[in-house]
mmCIF file of C-alpha atoms in Angstrom:
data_model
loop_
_atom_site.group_PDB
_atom_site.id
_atom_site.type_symbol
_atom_site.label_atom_id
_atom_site.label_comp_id
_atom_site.label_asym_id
_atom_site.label_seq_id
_atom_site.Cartn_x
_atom_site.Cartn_y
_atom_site.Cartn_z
ATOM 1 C CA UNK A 1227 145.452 -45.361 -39.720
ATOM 2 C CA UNK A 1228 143.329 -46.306 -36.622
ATOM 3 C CA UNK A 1229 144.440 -47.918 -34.097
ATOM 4 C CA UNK A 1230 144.032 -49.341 -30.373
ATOM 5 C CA UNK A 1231 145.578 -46.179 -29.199
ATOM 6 C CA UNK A 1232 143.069 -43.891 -30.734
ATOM 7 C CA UNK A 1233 140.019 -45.281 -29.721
ATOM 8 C CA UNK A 1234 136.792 -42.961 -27.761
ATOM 9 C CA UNK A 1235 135.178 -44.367 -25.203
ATOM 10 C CA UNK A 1236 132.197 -45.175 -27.310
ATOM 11 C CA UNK A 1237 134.705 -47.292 -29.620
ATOM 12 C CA UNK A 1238 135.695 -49.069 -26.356
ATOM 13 C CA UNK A 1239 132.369 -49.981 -25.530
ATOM 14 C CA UNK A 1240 131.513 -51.461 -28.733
ATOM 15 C CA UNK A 1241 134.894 -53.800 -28.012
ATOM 16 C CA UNK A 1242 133.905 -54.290 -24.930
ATOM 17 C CA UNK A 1243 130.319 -55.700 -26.445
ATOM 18 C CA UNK A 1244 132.049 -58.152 -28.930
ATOM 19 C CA UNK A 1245 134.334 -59.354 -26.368
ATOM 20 C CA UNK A 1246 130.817 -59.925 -23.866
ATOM 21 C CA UNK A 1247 128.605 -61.704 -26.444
ATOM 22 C CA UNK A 1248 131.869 -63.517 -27.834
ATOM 23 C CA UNK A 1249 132.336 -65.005 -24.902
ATOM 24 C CA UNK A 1250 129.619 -65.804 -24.125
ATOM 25 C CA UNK A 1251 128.660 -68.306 -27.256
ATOM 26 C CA UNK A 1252 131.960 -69.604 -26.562
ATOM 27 C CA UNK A 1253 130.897 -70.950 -23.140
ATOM 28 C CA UNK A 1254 128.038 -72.721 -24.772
ATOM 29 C CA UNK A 1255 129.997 -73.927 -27.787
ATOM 30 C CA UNK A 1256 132.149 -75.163 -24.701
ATOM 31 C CA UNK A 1257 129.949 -76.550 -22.998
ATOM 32 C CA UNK A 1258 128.597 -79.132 -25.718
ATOM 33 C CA UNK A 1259 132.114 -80.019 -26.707
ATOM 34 C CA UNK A 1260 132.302 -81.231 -23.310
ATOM 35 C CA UNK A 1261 129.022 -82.520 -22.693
ATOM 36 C CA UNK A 1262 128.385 -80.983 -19.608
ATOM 37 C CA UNK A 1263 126.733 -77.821 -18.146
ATOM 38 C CA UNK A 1264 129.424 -74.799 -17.708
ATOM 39 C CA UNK A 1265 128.963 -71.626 -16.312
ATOM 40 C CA UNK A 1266 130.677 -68.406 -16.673
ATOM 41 C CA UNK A 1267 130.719 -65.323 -14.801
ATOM 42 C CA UNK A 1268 130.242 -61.595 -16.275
ATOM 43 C CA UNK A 1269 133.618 -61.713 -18.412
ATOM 44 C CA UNK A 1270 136.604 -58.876 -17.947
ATOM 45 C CA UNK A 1271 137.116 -57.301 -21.422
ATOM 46 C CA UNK A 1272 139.848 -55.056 -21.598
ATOM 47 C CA UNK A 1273 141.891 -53.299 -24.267
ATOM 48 C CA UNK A 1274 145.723 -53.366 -22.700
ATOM 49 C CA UNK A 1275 149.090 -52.549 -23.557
ATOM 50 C CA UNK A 1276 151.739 -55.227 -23.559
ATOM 51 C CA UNK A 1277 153.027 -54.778 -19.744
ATOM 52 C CA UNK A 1278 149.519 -54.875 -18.675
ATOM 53 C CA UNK A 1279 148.877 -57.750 -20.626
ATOM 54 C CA UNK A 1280 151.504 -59.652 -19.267
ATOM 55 C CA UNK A 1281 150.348 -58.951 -15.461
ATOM 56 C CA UNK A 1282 147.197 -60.082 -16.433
ATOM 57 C CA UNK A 1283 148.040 -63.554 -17.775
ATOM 58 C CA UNK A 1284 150.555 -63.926 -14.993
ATOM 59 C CA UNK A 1285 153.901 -62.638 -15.391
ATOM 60 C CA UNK A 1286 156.742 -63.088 -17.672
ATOM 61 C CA UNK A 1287 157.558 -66.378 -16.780
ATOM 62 C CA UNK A 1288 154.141 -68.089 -15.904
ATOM 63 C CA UNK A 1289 154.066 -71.007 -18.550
ATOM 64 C CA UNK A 1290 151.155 -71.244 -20.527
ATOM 65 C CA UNK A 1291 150.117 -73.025 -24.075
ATOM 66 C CA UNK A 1292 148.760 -70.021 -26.784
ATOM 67 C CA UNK A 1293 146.709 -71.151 -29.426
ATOM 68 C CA UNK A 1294 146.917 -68.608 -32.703
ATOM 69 C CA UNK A 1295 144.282 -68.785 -34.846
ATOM 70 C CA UNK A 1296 144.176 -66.569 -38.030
ATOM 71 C CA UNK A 1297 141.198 -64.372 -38.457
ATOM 72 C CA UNK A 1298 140.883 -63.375 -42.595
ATOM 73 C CA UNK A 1299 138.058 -62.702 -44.672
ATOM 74 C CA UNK A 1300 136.581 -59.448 -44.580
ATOM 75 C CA UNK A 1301 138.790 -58.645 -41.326
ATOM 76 C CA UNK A 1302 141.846 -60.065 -40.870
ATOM 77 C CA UNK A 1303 144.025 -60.555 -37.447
ATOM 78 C CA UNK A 1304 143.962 -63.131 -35.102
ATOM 79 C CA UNK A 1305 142.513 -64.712 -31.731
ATOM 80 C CA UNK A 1306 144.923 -65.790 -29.344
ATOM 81 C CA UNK A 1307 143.814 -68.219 -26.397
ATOM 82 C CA UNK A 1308 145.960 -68.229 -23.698
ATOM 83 C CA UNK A 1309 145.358 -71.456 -21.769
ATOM 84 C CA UNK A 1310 146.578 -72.366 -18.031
ATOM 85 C CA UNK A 1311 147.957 -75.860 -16.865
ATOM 86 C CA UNK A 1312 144.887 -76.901 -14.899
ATOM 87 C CA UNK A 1313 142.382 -75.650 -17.843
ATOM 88 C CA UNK A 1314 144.109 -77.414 -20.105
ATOM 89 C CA UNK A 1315 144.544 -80.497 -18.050
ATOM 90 C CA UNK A 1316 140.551 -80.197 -17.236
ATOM 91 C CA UNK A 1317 139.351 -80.654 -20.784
ATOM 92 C CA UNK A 1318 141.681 -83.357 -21.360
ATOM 93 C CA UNK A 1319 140.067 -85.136 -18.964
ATOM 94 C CA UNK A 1320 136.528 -84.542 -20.099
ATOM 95 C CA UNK A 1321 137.549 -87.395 -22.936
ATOM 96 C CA UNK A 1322 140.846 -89.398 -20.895
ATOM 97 C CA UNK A 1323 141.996 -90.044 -17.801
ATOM 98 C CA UNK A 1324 145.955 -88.234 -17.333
ATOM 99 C CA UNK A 1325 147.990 -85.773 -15.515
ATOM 100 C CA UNK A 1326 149.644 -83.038 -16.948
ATOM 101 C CA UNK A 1327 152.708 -82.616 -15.797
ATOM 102 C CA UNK A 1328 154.064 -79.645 -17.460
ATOM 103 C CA UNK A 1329 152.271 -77.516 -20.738
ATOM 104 C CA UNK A 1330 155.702 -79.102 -22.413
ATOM 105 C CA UNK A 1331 154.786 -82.519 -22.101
ATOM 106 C CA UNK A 1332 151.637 -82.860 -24.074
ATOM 107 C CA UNK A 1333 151.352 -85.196 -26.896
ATOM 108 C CA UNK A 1334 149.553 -85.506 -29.830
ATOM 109 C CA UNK A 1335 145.789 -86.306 -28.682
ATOM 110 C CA UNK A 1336 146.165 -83.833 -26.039
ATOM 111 C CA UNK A 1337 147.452 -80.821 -28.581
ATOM 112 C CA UNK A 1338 144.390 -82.174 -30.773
ATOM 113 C CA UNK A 1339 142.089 -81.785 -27.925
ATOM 114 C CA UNK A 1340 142.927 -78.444 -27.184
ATOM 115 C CA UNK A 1341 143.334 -77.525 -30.655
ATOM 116 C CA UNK A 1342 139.449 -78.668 -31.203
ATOM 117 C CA UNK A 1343 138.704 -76.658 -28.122
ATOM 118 C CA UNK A 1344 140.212 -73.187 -29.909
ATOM 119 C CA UNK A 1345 138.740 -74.206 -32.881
ATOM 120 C CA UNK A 1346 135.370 -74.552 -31.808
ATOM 121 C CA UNK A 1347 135.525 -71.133 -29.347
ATOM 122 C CA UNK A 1348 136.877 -69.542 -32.292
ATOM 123 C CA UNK A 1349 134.347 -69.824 -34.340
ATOM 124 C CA UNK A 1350 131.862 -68.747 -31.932
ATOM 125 C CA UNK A 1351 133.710 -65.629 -31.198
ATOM 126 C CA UNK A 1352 133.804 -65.346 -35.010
ATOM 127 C CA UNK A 1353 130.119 -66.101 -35.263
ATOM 128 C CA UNK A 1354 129.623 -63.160 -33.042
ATOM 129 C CA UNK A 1355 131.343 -60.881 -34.983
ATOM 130 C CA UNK A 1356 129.722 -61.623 -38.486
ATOM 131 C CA UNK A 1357 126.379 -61.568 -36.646
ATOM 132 C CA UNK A 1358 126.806 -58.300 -34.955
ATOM 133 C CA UNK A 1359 128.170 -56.997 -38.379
ATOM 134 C CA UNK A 1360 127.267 -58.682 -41.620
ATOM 135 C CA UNK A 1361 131.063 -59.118 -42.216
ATOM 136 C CA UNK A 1362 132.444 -62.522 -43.729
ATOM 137 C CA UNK A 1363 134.625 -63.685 -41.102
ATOM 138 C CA UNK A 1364 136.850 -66.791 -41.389
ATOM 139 C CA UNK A 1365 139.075 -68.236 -39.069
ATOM 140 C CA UNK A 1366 142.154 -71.052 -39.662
ATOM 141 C CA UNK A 1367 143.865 -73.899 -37.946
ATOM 142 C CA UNK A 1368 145.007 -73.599 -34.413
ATOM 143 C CA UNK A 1369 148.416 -73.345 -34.387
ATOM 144 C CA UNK A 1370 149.814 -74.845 -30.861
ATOM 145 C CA UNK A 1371 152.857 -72.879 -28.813
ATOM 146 C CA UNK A 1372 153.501 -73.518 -25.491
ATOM 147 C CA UNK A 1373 156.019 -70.924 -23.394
ATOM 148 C CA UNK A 1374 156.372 -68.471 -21.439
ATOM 149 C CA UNK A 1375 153.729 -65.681 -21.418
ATOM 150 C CA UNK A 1376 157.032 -63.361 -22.051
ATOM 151 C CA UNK A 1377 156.865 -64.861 -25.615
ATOM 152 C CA UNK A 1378 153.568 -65.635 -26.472
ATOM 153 C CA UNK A 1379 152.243 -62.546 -25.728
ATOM 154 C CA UNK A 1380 154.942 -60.927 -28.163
ATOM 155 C CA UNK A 1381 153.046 -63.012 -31.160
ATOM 156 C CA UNK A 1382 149.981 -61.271 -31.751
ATOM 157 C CA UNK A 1383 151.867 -57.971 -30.890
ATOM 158 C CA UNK A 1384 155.241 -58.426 -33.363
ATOM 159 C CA UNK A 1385 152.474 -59.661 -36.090
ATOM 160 C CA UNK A 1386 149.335 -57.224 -36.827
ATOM 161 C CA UNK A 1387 150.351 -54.744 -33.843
ATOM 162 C CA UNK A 1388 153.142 -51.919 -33.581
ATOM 163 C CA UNK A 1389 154.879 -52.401 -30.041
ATOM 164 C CA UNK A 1390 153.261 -50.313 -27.188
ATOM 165 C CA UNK A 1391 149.851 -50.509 -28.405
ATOM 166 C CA UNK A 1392 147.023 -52.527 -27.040
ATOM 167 C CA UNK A 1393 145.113 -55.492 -27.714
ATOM 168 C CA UNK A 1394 141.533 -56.763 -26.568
ATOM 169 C CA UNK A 1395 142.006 -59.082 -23.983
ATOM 170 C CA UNK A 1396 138.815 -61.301 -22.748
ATOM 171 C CA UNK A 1397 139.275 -62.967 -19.104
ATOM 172 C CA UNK A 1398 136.854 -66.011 -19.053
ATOM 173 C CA UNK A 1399 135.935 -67.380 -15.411
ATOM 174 C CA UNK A 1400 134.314 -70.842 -15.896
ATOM 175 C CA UNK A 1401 132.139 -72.744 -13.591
ATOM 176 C CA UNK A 1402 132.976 -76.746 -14.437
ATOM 177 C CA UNK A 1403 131.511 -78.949 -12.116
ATOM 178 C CA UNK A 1404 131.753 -76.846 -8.779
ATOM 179 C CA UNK A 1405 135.635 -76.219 -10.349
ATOM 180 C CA UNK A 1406 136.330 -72.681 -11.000
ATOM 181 C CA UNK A 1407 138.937 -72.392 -13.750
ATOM 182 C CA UNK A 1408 140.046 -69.365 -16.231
ATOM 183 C CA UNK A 1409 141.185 -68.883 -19.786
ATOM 184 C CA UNK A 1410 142.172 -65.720 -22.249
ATOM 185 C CA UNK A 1411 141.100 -64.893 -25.481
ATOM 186 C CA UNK A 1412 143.402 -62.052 -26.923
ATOM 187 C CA UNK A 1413 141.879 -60.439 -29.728
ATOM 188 C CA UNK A 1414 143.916 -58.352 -32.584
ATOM 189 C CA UNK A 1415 143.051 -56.540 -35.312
ATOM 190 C CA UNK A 1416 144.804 -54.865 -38.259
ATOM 191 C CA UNK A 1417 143.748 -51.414 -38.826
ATOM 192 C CA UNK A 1418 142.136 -51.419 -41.856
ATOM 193 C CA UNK A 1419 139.651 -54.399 -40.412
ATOM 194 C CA UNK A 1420 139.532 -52.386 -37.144
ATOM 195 C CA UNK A 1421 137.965 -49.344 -39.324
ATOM 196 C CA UNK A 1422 136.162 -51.666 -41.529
ATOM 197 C CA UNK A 1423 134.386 -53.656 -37.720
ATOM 198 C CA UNK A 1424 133.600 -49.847 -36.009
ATOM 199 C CA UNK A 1425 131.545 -48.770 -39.872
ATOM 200 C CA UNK A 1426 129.860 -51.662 -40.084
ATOM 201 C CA UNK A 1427 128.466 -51.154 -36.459
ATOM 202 C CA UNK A 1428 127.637 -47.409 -37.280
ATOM 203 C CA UNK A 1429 129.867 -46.369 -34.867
ATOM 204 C CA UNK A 1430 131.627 -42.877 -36.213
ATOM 205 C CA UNK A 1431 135.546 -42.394 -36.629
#
């Protein structure tokens, strides 16, 4: 069975590729969700074990909302966007007026806005992958959890990943009027689709 562990360098590279182009149609699909021009710098895709993961979205007990959405079709996983106080807070704001106090605190439009946000970056990440590949790719509903990155890393790990190995994790720097502000896309596969993504792309096993 392959996994994140096992992966050559050229493997890594092709990751590294989806995670580049993935990211990049999701800063356009952003930007006409929120009607205004967005830029993003070169994005940091990495493939990174749980500790390292952690670090990277801030520590154990930063507080941050995930949004899990299930990838299934031809490959099946998920996408995981990890999403900050003040990102959150500036796409609300593209459509209302409101401070966010704490990621605890939202109500129902906001957890539909950013909902529509995953959705929508989602699908271009998913867009990328069926493009690059051929593959059917579907993705489903956001599903909203807000908590410590302690815990909602541990979701895409305790569900399609054994503990200790890695998962691709995509560090998006955005430009929003003169306001620089980040978001993660974490990116797991189950083996079988991982084998079924790297033959598709003619890369050899």
């Amino acid at each position: 069975m392959l996994t994140y562990e096992d992966l050559n360098d050229m493997q890594l590279d092709v990751m590294r590729e989806i995670g580049n182009i993935g990211a990049g149609n999701a800063c356009t699909a952003l930007s006409v969700l929120l009607g205004t021009s967005i830029d993003m710098s070169c994005p940091s895709v990495q493939l990174v074990g749980y500790e390292t993961t952690k670090e990277l979205l801030g520590g154990d007990d930063h507080v941050v909302v995930g949004l899990k959405v299930e990838v299934n079709g031809d490959l099946d996983g998920m996408m995981l966007h990890v999403v900050e106080k003040r990102f959150a807070e500036r796409i609300i704001n593209t459509f209302y007026a409101k401070e966010i106090d704490n990621l605890s605190s939202l109500d129902e439009m906001d957890s539909s806005v950013l909902n529509e946000m995953a959705n929508i970056t989602s699908g271009a990440y998913a867009n990328s992958i069926a493009t690059l590949t051929g593959l059917f790719v579907n993705i489903g509903t956001p599903d909203q959890i807000p908590g410590k990155v302690s815990d909602i890393i541990r979701i895409p790990l305790d569900e399609f990943v054994q503990p200790g190995e890695r998962v691709l994790v995509v560090d998006e720097e955005f430009t929003i009027d003169d306001e620089h502000i980040s978001s993660n896309m974490i990116l797991a596969l189950e083996s079988d689709s991982l084998e079924l993504l790297f033959s598709r792309l003619g890369v050899r096993l």
